[in-house]
Amino acid sequence: MDCDQFRQTGKDMIDYICNYNENLHTRRVTPNIEPGYLRKLLPEEAPQNPEDWTSIMADVEAKIMPGVTHWQHPRFHAYFPSGNSFPSILGDMLSGGIGCIGFSWASSPALTELETIVLDWLGKAIGLPDQFLAFKEGSRGGGVIQTSASECVLVSMLAARAQALKRLKQQHPFVEEGLLLSKLMAYCSREAHSCVEKAAMICFVKLRILEPDEKSALRGSTLMMAMEEDETMGLIPFFVSTTLGTTSCCSFDNLAEIGPICRKFPCVWLHVDGAYAGNAFICPELKYLLSGIEYADSFNTNPNKWLLTNFDCSTMWVRDRIRLTSALVVDPLYLQHGYSDATIDYRHWGVPLSRRFRSLKLWFVLRSYGISGLQNYIRHHIKLAKIFESLVLQDKRFEICNDVKLGLVCFRLKGSDKINEKLLSGINASGKLHMVPANVNDKYVIRFCVVAQNATEADIDYAWKVIREFSEELLESQAEKEQELQDEVFELLERKKKETLAHKRSFFVRMVSDPKIYNPSIAKALPATRRHLTEAAESPDGNVTVQPPLSASWISWPLAFLFQGIAEDGSSSDVPIRFRHLDTKVRLKAAGKSGNGGQSPSPEGDNSKSPKRSPVLNRKLHSTHTHENR
């Protein structure tokens, strides 16, 4: 591709980018594809011969775009913003067009000097102490652009480790460095980003993760207790990573408490991670959130999150650049130059040697919008977040789970974590919105972040409408399932009741027909010719009394005995009865407690008349007459 072709295709690319942004709202927020989709669409090997640019761009739309998650979409509310703007894109284009590698001042003086200047600009706007600015008289600090906040944390920990080991080596010159390294302990909150844990792994140091308070903030007392405990155990605190604007719920560690505690320990380096929230400190009304920054040794924020600058652009400032660079200096002859003592070589400020001209895009953004324009942009996002918070609070089915200070709102349906998981899963699967979860105070919450550069109140209303629709559908489904469960339980109880009644009826039938349950002492007390009970009868020893029913009944006398509550002392009470032919015990209620006015129920459980003759009684009468005739 020559210059003429580049002019044309470059214009076409600009048109494509503009059309993409203008029509982004018509696309689905998240792709509706499955893993491995692209492998099926592309060849297994690179093309042997050149292809036409038109066909390449056709494949971008047909094959690449279906698998893109659109972070600039007005319905994208996951994570924190991915900064972007046309001035930033143009700055990246120019950086790519120049194509220089700025590992030292000599390799590209403009790259180095512009980076130092714009970092001072931004540091002043944020409100950092003068010690963090490169061009303040007497300052030993300065700023640098890293790839990400993760690299800022890692570089800070590396510098803190080098400082601690140097001090310990002076105190214990005959102790091996490996043994000293094993004693170093770093600290962070449970709410800190996972990059702190990864940095500790890379640095081969111990990390103690501390519990925050109910507002998800790390407090000074918690840190002090942990550090004193570790010193007692022979460990050496050397690094504390704090966060202003945590990822899960945008909480703020208490720097004003933590800072003085870190000063009590000579080896401790205090780092402040403000990847998202740090950008907001350009607004005067939000600078109170930066309270305690004067105690910090390093600070980072990401303009590629909330300052309309596209990735990668993570800015980091240090109080003492010598302490940072001494941990990372590797100075071979081929990288040295005659101005090393008078200039900054950014290859000593980070892990990689090669560096892009990233300060161009930040410079373009700061000049195109001005501090006032960026302030208005941040304030607008905060206003939209407060509008969403108010909508959530108006619905009693939901609750807010964080202090909404910036652009992040954490909310959830009142109820179980499971129902909130189902809610978020359903919303994301629809492609109408995209949000992500977090764990706040051991609760599953949904994060709603204002992300799009040109977000409007209409976007917030739409998002809340979608959330409510899915919530209502989910709650109705939940209610139906609960009702179905209740119906099933009721049916089971009714079936059990019927089965129990049938079981009792089978007992009664067996009782009437089985002579083994007769009580001989009662049988002797009754006239042999009595066909049914009409008056009370007692056993010979007077311990058992059988009461006749109120009306004559042809139920055999064993049933009459069972339906009367007869205790050994003659008082009415529950009587347990064991049937010898069945491995069963039945406890009958007292007659006076029955609901049928004391009448003996029939085997069917009501007051219907019994058969005219009891089969057992017939046999007994026949036996008696036969005996008398003898």
XYZ file of C-alpha atoms in Angstrom:
630
model
C 0.000 0.000 0.000
C 1.511 3.327 -1.085
C 0.654 6.819 0.109
C -2.111 7.339 -2.432
C -3.746 4.065 -1.496
C -3.307 4.870 2.211
C -5.022 8.240 1.739
C -8.037 6.546 0.228
C -8.217 3.587 2.576
C -7.478 5.882 5.537
C -10.468 8.032 4.612
C -12.545 4.909 4.214
C -11.436 3.734 7.651
C -12.386 7.069 9.197
C -15.806 6.756 7.555
C -16.164 3.224 8.885
C -15.254 4.303 12.432
C -17.711 7.210 12.290
C -20.504 4.981 10.961
C -19.695 2.425 13.641
C -20.046 4.993 16.423
C -23.137 6.658 14.959
C -24.997 3.365 14.549
C -23.605 1.551 17.557
C -26.959 1.638 19.334
C -28.459 -0.604 16.630
C -26.028 -3.422 17.378
C -26.381 -6.030 20.084
C -24.239 -5.103 23.120
C -22.652 -8.529 23.541
C -22.001 -11.102 20.800
C -24.375 -14.010 20.338
C -21.724 -16.582 19.448
C -20.016 -19.576 21.013
C -16.304 -20.252 21.603
C -14.443 -21.221 18.448
C -16.825 -19.414 16.091
C -14.066 -17.501 14.285
C -11.887 -20.510 13.606
C -14.663 -21.931 11.458
C -14.856 -18.727 9.408
C -11.158 -18.115 8.703
C -8.649 -20.211 6.753
C -6.253 -22.473 8.592
C -3.222 -20.728 7.048
C -2.297 -17.163 6.152
C -2.902 -16.192 2.513
C -0.005 -16.834 0.206
C -0.814 -13.869 -2.049
C -1.990 -10.300 -1.299
C -5.712 -9.721 -0.947
C -7.804 -6.734 -1.933
C -8.481 -4.212 0.856
C -12.183 -4.205 0.053
C -12.468 -7.921 0.766
C -10.515 -7.476 4.013
C -12.933 -4.806 5.258
C -15.884 -6.932 4.198
C -14.587 -9.688 6.453
C -14.253 -7.200 9.316
C -17.976 -6.550 9.215
C -19.032 -10.107 8.422
C -16.684 -12.079 10.650
C -15.046 -9.828 13.254
C -17.894 -7.570 14.339
C -20.250 -10.459 15.244
C -17.741 -11.435 17.938
C -17.110 -7.967 19.387
C -18.336 -6.812 22.795
C -19.150 -3.161 22.212
C -17.660 -1.276 25.175
C -18.736 2.099 23.777
C -22.365 0.973 23.415
C -24.953 3.093 25.270
C -26.321 -0.151 26.791
C -22.927 -1.290 28.100
C -22.834 -0.836 31.890
C -20.237 -3.428 32.905
C -16.817 -2.760 34.437
C -15.572 0.831 34.397
C -15.530 3.013 31.267
C -13.120 2.233 28.476
C -12.128 5.769 27.583
C -12.347 6.782 23.949
C -12.753 9.904 21.875
C -11.884 11.107 18.406
C -8.935 13.258 19.590
C -7.537 10.213 21.369
C -7.968 8.016 18.302
C -6.173 10.615 16.204
C -3.355 10.758 18.733
C -2.979 6.994 18.525
C -2.987 7.201 14.733
C -0.212 9.775 14.804
C 1.787 7.727 17.317
C 1.474 4.712 15.063
C 2.349 6.838 12.030
C 5.506 8.204 13.624
C 6.478 4.764 14.862
C 9.276 5.789 17.216
C 10.399 3.785 20.271
C 11.089 6.010 23.267
C 13.116 3.965 25.715
C 15.450 6.903 26.384
C 15.545 10.647 25.865
C 18.041 10.225 23.024
C 15.881 7.667 21.219
C 13.099 10.271 20.860
C 13.449 13.493 22.864
C 9.920 14.767 22.096
C 8.384 11.501 23.297
C 10.151 11.735 26.657
C 9.653 15.440 27.268
C 5.977 15.540 26.236
C 5.253 12.650 28.581
C 6.878 14.466 31.505
C 4.984 17.680 30.716
C 1.487 16.195 30.337
C 1.981 14.124 33.507
C 2.727 17.348 35.387
C -0.362 18.941 33.829
C -2.603 16.092 34.921
C -0.964 15.760 38.339
C -1.662 19.419 39.080
C -5.268 19.081 37.896
C -5.798 16.072 40.168
C -4.305 17.895 43.150
C -1.226 15.793 43.845
C 1.399 17.224 46.231
C 4.247 19.144 44.645
C 6.671 16.317 45.487
C 5.008 14.229 42.741
C 5.625 16.800 39.989
C 8.795 16.649 37.930
C 9.219 20.384 37.294
C 8.502 21.700 40.780
C 11.607 23.207 42.348
C 13.243 20.804 44.785
C 11.073 17.876 43.709
C 12.593 14.438 43.197
C 9.345 12.951 41.880
C 7.631 12.766 38.538
C 5.138 10.901 36.407
C 5.226 8.160 33.812
C 2.730 6.426 31.530
C 2.466 2.675 32.097
C 0.377 0.144 30.217
C -2.125 -0.515 33.029
C -2.817 -0.107 36.740
C -1.560 -3.666 37.209
C 1.867 -2.606 35.985
C 1.790 0.452 38.246
C 1.183 -1.756 41.298
C 3.869 -4.225 40.226
C 6.486 -1.539 39.607
C 5.701 0.096 42.957
C 6.068 -3.225 44.766
C 9.350 -3.937 43.012
C 10.669 -0.563 44.125
C 9.435 -1.120 47.695
C 11.064 -4.549 47.789
C 14.396 -3.199 46.581
C 14.266 -0.413 49.174
C 13.421 -2.837 52.012
C 16.127 -5.337 51.044
C 18.731 -2.590 50.813
C 17.872 -1.381 54.314
C 17.827 -4.904 55.764
C 21.125 -5.757 54.101
C 22.741 -2.796 55.835
C 21.368 -3.982 59.182
C 22.194 -7.652 58.610
C 25.169 -7.760 56.199
C 25.877 -11.464 56.755
C 22.325 -12.706 56.178
C 21.525 -14.092 52.747
C 19.224 -11.954 50.636
C 16.882 -14.902 50.049
C 16.271 -15.227 53.775
C 15.580 -11.513 54.071
C 13.200 -11.713 51.136
C 11.217 -14.465 52.870
C 10.517 -12.071 55.760
C 8.882 -9.318 53.678
C 5.130 -8.828 54.089
C 2.804 -6.743 51.906
C -0.744 -5.676 52.786
C -3.970 -4.827 50.987
C -7.712 -4.895 51.540
C -9.964 -7.735 50.452
C -11.530 -5.143 48.149
C -8.212 -4.386 46.416
C -7.793 -5.381 42.789
C -6.468 -8.870 42.098
C -3.391 -7.327 40.471
C -1.944 -6.788 43.979
C -1.980 -10.529 44.587
C -0.409 -11.169 41.202
C 2.310 -8.604 41.889
C 3.144 -10.353 45.182
C 3.456 -13.647 43.305
C 5.860 -12.106 40.811
C 7.900 -10.430 43.561
C 8.101 -13.612 45.680
C 6.814 -11.834 48.779
C 4.089 -12.615 51.270
C 0.769 -10.786 51.040
C -1.703 -10.358 53.881
C -5.248 -9.538 52.756
C -7.144 -7.543 55.383
C -10.863 -7.247 56.065
C -12.462 -3.848 55.305
C -15.181 -2.214 57.389
C -18.917 -2.249 56.651
C -18.357 0.430 53.986
C -15.753 -1.795 52.268
C -12.966 0.590 53.328
C -9.644 -0.454 54.850
C -9.147 1.242 58.208
C -5.982 2.262 60.003
C -6.675 0.197 63.129
C -6.999 -2.985 61.075
C -3.692 -2.343 59.319
C -1.905 -1.408 62.543
C -2.984 -4.585 64.306
C -1.858 -6.761 61.383
C 1.529 -5.092 61.039
C 2.259 -5.310 64.760
C 1.289 -8.984 64.795
C 3.603 -9.699 61.882
C 6.513 -7.845 63.451
C 6.034 -9.940 66.588
C 6.301 -13.036 64.380
C 9.595 -11.799 62.921
C 8.155 -10.575 59.619
C 8.915 -7.183 58.072
C 6.103 -4.980 56.692
C 7.344 -3.298 53.528
C 4.414 -2.448 51.211
C 0.798 -1.305 51.620
C -1.508 -1.025 48.625
C -4.624 1.086 49.155
C -7.472 1.816 46.789
C -9.511 4.908 46.056
C -12.524 3.633 44.148
C -12.481 -0.166 44.426
C -13.580 -2.290 41.498
C -16.442 -4.065 43.255
C -18.295 -1.099 44.763
C -16.130 2.050 44.361
C -15.266 2.256 48.059
C -12.418 4.384 49.430
C -9.761 3.203 51.859
C -9.126 5.614 54.719
C -5.805 7.149 53.682
C -5.900 9.712 56.476
C -5.743 6.849 59.008
C -3.479 4.527 57.054
C -0.827 7.102 56.125
C 0.428 7.933 59.642
C 0.594 4.225 60.500
C 2.794 3.499 57.480
C 5.148 6.275 58.592
C 5.767 4.368 61.845
C 7.396 1.524 59.924
C 10.646 2.610 58.229
C 10.548 0.088 55.362
C 6.929 0.597 54.291
C 6.031 1.988 50.857
C 2.445 3.288 50.594
C 0.870 2.966 47.147
C -2.518 4.450 46.209
C -4.456 2.877 43.335
C -7.030 5.275 41.921
C -7.427 3.633 38.520
C -11.052 4.748 38.060
C -11.816 7.310 40.745
C -8.489 9.140 40.474
C -9.661 10.811 37.264
C -12.595 12.402 39.101
C -10.263 14.356 41.384
C -9.890 16.975 38.654
C -13.283 18.191 39.961
C -12.771 20.492 42.986
C -15.868 19.141 44.759
C -14.405 15.615 44.712
C -10.905 16.348 45.966
C -11.979 15.510 49.518
C -11.827 11.857 48.450
C -8.071 12.309 47.997
C -7.545 13.163 51.671
C -4.345 11.588 52.983
C -2.526 11.493 49.626
C 0.334 13.463 51.246
C 1.416 10.213 52.948
C 1.675 8.251 49.686
C 4.886 7.177 47.984
C 3.177 6.498 44.650
C -0.197 7.063 43.004
C -1.792 5.890 39.779
C -4.927 6.568 37.784
C -6.110 5.489 34.345
C -7.083 8.204 31.854
C -8.004 5.276 29.596
C -10.956 4.725 31.943
C -12.607 8.071 32.666
C -10.716 10.744 30.782
C -11.739 9.894 27.217
C -8.296 8.480 26.341
C -8.205 5.097 24.685
C -6.178 2.179 26.020
C -3.374 1.944 26.938
C -2.675 4.942 29.139
C -2.173 4.414 32.868
C -0.487 7.351 34.580
C 1.709 6.889 37.654
C 3.474 9.373 39.904
C 6.185 8.756 42.522
C 7.455 10.931 45.343
C 11.075 9.896 44.757
C 11.997 8.713 41.272
C 15.462 7.586 42.413
C 13.897 4.988 44.712
C 11.870 3.743 41.753
C 14.570 3.676 39.085
C 17.248 2.169 41.361
C 15.143 -0.988 41.498
C 14.854 -1.250 37.706
C 18.091 0.129 36.249
C 19.831 -2.063 33.703
C 22.220 0.087 31.702
C 24.091 -1.655 28.892
C 26.500 0.413 26.815
C 24.302 0.417 23.696
C 21.488 2.235 25.603
C 23.662 4.933 27.153
C 23.887 8.488 25.811
C 25.617 11.760 26.630
C 22.605 13.389 28.323
C 21.781 10.625 30.789
C 22.559 12.820 33.818
C 20.385 15.713 32.645
C 17.336 13.923 31.315
C 14.807 11.228 32.152
C 15.140 7.792 30.568
C 11.758 6.126 30.965
C 13.180 2.670 30.352
C 14.184 2.756 34.049
C 10.617 3.506 35.190
C 8.925 0.269 34.173
C 9.218 -3.345 33.084
C 9.386 -3.057 29.269
C 12.209 -1.382 27.397
C 10.250 -0.318 24.321
C 7.673 2.447 24.729
C 5.132 3.980 22.350
C 4.427 7.669 21.938
C 1.384 7.436 24.245
C 1.609 10.984 25.553
C 0.369 12.275 22.184
C -3.184 11.037 22.674
C -3.352 12.321 26.243
C -2.012 15.670 25.040
C -4.659 15.779 22.280
C -7.433 15.033 24.764
C -6.330 17.572 27.369
C -6.090 20.273 24.719
C -9.272 19.340 22.827
C -11.564 19.199 25.875
C -9.694 21.289 28.421
C -9.944 20.574 32.131
C -13.403 22.197 32.208
C -14.712 19.941 29.450
C -13.418 16.825 31.196
C -14.932 18.037 34.473
C -18.329 18.447 32.812
C -18.067 14.977 31.317
C -17.340 13.388 34.716
C -20.073 15.388 36.459
C -22.583 14.297 33.833
C -21.782 10.638 34.459
C -22.140 11.122 38.215
C -25.506 12.842 37.686
C -26.747 9.903 35.589
C -25.597 7.440 38.244
C -27.551 9.355 40.896
C -30.633 9.255 38.661
C -30.318 5.496 38.365
C -29.850 5.223 42.136
C -33.072 7.186 42.704
C -34.980 4.869 40.358
C -33.767 1.833 42.276
C -34.678 3.364 45.639
C -38.209 4.078 44.440
C -38.827 0.365 43.890
C -39.174 -1.398 47.248
C -38.239 -4.727 45.683
C -34.639 -3.522 45.227
C -31.867 -2.243 47.453
C -28.695 -0.168 46.946
C -25.527 -1.841 48.225
C -22.886 0.916 48.027
C -22.396 4.612 48.630
C -22.952 6.138 45.208
C -20.273 8.819 45.068
C -19.190 8.544 41.427
C -20.555 6.693 38.404
C -21.064 3.200 39.860
C -24.289 1.887 41.418
C -24.392 -1.534 43.086
C -27.930 -2.865 43.493
C -29.833 -6.124 43.914
C -33.275 -7.603 44.276
C -34.184 -8.145 47.898
C -33.923 -11.868 48.385
C -31.448 -14.621 47.743
C -28.214 -14.463 45.772
C -29.663 -17.087 43.456
C -32.503 -14.906 42.271
C -30.079 -12.056 41.549
C -27.842 -14.423 39.602
C -30.851 -15.446 37.515
C -31.793 -11.814 36.964
C -28.354 -10.799 35.717
C -27.987 -13.925 33.613
C -31.321 -13.305 31.911
C -30.561 -9.647 31.185
C -27.107 -10.343 29.771
C -28.349 -13.265 27.683
C -30.931 -11.010 26.044
C -28.230 -8.682 24.702
C -30.318 -5.643 25.706
C -27.912 -4.619 28.477
C -24.585 -5.779 29.788
C -23.677 -5.668 33.484
C -21.404 -7.716 35.729
C -21.708 -8.923 39.344
C -19.618 -8.306 42.433
C -19.517 -9.473 46.024
C -20.213 -6.684 48.502
C -20.460 -7.537 52.208
C -20.894 -11.195 51.273
C -23.856 -10.423 49.023
C -24.170 -10.990 45.298
C -24.773 -7.560 43.764
C -25.180 -6.233 40.244
C -22.860 -3.416 39.124
C -24.361 -0.676 36.993
C -21.787 1.777 35.714
C -22.336 4.779 33.464
C -19.879 4.116 30.656
C -20.789 5.624 27.289
C -19.224 8.980 26.464
C -22.517 10.482 25.273
C -24.811 8.698 27.728
C -28.194 10.364 28.308
C -31.065 10.172 30.794
C -32.975 8.234 28.138
C -30.291 5.540 28.300
C -30.731 5.306 32.074
C -34.526 5.087 31.742
C -34.184 2.375 29.128
C -31.798 0.388 31.306
C -34.119 0.593 34.310
C -37.075 -0.418 32.152
C -35.242 -3.532 30.980
C -34.173 -4.390 34.535
C -37.727 -4.010 35.848
C -39.226 -6.096 33.041
C -36.851 -8.967 33.686
C -37.348 -8.631 37.442
C -41.139 -8.784 37.173
C -40.967 -11.800 34.908
C -38.547 -13.522 37.258
C -40.598 -12.749 40.373
C -43.806 -13.953 38.715
C -42.090 -17.165 37.703
C -40.772 -17.516 41.239
C -44.263 -16.977 42.683
C -45.738 -19.581 40.321
C -43.107 -22.099 41.346
C -43.775 -21.408 45.018
C -47.530 -21.841 44.442
C -46.919 -25.092 42.582
C -44.770 -26.269 45.468
C -47.489 -25.355 47.959
C -50.076 -27.218 45.849
C -47.844 -30.267 45.749
C -47.404 -30.149 49.519
C -51.177 -29.806 49.997
C -51.824 -32.760 47.703
C -49.280 -34.832 49.588
C -50.905 -33.954 52.900
C -54.383 -34.807 51.582
C -53.141 -38.074 50.184
C -51.449 -38.872 53.490
C -54.653 -38.011 55.337
C -56.698 -40.331 53.144
C -54.148 -43.105 53.451
C -54.160 -42.724 57.241
C -57.956 -42.865 57.348
C -57.993 -45.959 55.171
C -55.381 -47.530 57.434
C -57.522 -46.831 60.510
C -60.579 -48.315 58.833
C -58.646 -51.486 58.168
C -57.868 -51.647 61.910
C -61.544 -51.408 62.777
C -62.464 -54.199 60.424
C -59.771 -56.401 61.931
C -60.883 -55.444 65.439
C -64.468 -56.556 64.822
C -63.473 -59.827 63.279
C -60.458 -60.833 65.375
C -61.270 -62.356 68.808
C -57.663 -62.068 69.973
C -58.182 -58.482 71.038
C -60.993 -59.279 73.479
C -60.316 -58.402 77.098
C -61.217 -61.478 79.215
C -61.780 -59.454 82.375
C -64.411 -57.329 80.615
C -65.975 -60.365 78.985
C -66.573 -61.976 82.410
C -68.248 -58.840 83.732
C -70.841 -58.671 80.968
C -73.976 -60.835 80.741
C -73.405 -63.431 78.120
C -76.805 -62.810 76.574
C -76.352 -59.046 76.205
C -76.486 -58.216 72.545
C -75.344 -54.618 72.957
C -74.412 -52.267 75.761
C -77.276 -50.320 77.345
C -75.702 -49.578 80.730
C -72.264 -49.231 82.270
C -70.413 -52.441 83.041
C -67.374 -53.006 85.223
C -64.720 -55.651 85.366
C -64.649 -57.881 88.476
C -61.811 -55.968 90.020
C -63.525 -52.639 89.286
C -60.562 -51.253 87.397
C -62.208 -51.045 83.966
C -65.591 -49.549 83.127
C -67.223 -49.634 79.722
C -69.725 -46.846 79.005
C -72.650 -47.562 76.669
C -73.225 -45.245 73.723
C -75.951 -42.639 73.966
C -77.983 -44.562 71.463
C -78.125 -48.274 70.893
C -75.522 -49.496 68.476
C -74.855 -52.839 66.932
C -71.115 -52.169 67.008
C -69.470 -54.998 68.841
C -68.420 -54.257 72.396
C -64.678 -54.237 71.674
C -65.238 -51.140 69.504
C -67.399 -49.586 72.183
C -64.552 -50.145 74.611
C -62.003 -48.620 72.247
C -64.080 -45.540 71.476
C -64.423 -44.783 75.191
C -61.389 -43.114 76.811
C -60.821 -45.554 79.705
C -57.806 -45.261 81.955
C -56.787 -47.663 84.649
C -57.922 -45.245 87.354
C -61.337 -44.849 85.720
C -60.696 -41.300 84.539
C -61.102 -40.328 80.887
C -57.755 -40.038 79.062
C -55.876 -41.135 75.970
C -55.537 -44.920 75.899
C -52.741 -46.606 73.963
C -53.855 -49.925 72.514
C -51.641 -52.527 70.933
C -53.123 -55.037 68.513
C -51.429 -58.361 69.000
C -52.023 -59.466 65.419
C -50.471 -56.215 64.095
C -47.121 -54.652 64.936
C -48.897 -51.387 65.648
C -49.883 -49.238 68.605
C -52.810 -46.789 68.408
C -53.554 -44.015 70.896
C -57.233 -43.116 71.078
C -58.535 -39.770 72.233
C -60.784 -39.487 75.243
C -64.508 -39.572 74.584
C -65.061 -36.167 76.100
C -62.568 -34.628 73.666
C -64.178 -35.912 70.507
C -66.015 -33.552 68.263
C -69.191 -35.702 67.972
C -70.690 -35.011 71.390
C -69.341 -38.168 72.982
C -71.063 -40.591 70.660
C -69.162 -43.604 69.581
C -68.242 -43.151 65.941
C -68.843 -45.846 63.448
C -65.914 -47.473 61.685
C -66.498 -44.999 58.878
C -65.730 -42.093 61.157
C -69.299 -40.676 61.316
C -72.541 -41.384 63.284
C -74.128 -43.643 60.708
C -75.776 -46.746 62.048
C -73.822 -49.926 62.318
C -75.080 -53.171 60.752
C -78.030 -54.813 62.450
C -75.966 -57.714 63.631
C -72.323 -57.949 64.426
C -70.795 -61.121 62.982
C -68.781 -61.605 66.119
C -71.792 -61.141 68.331
C -73.713 -63.748 66.353
C -70.944 -66.225 66.914
C -70.833 -65.408 70.618
C -74.613 -65.768 71.014
C -74.657 -69.068 69.192
C -71.831 -70.331 71.404
C -73.614 -69.203 74.579
C -76.930 -70.842 73.713
C -75.187 -74.033 72.856
C -73.382 -74.033 76.192
C -76.594 -73.342 78.168
C -78.438 -76.113 76.359
C -75.788 -78.492 77.549
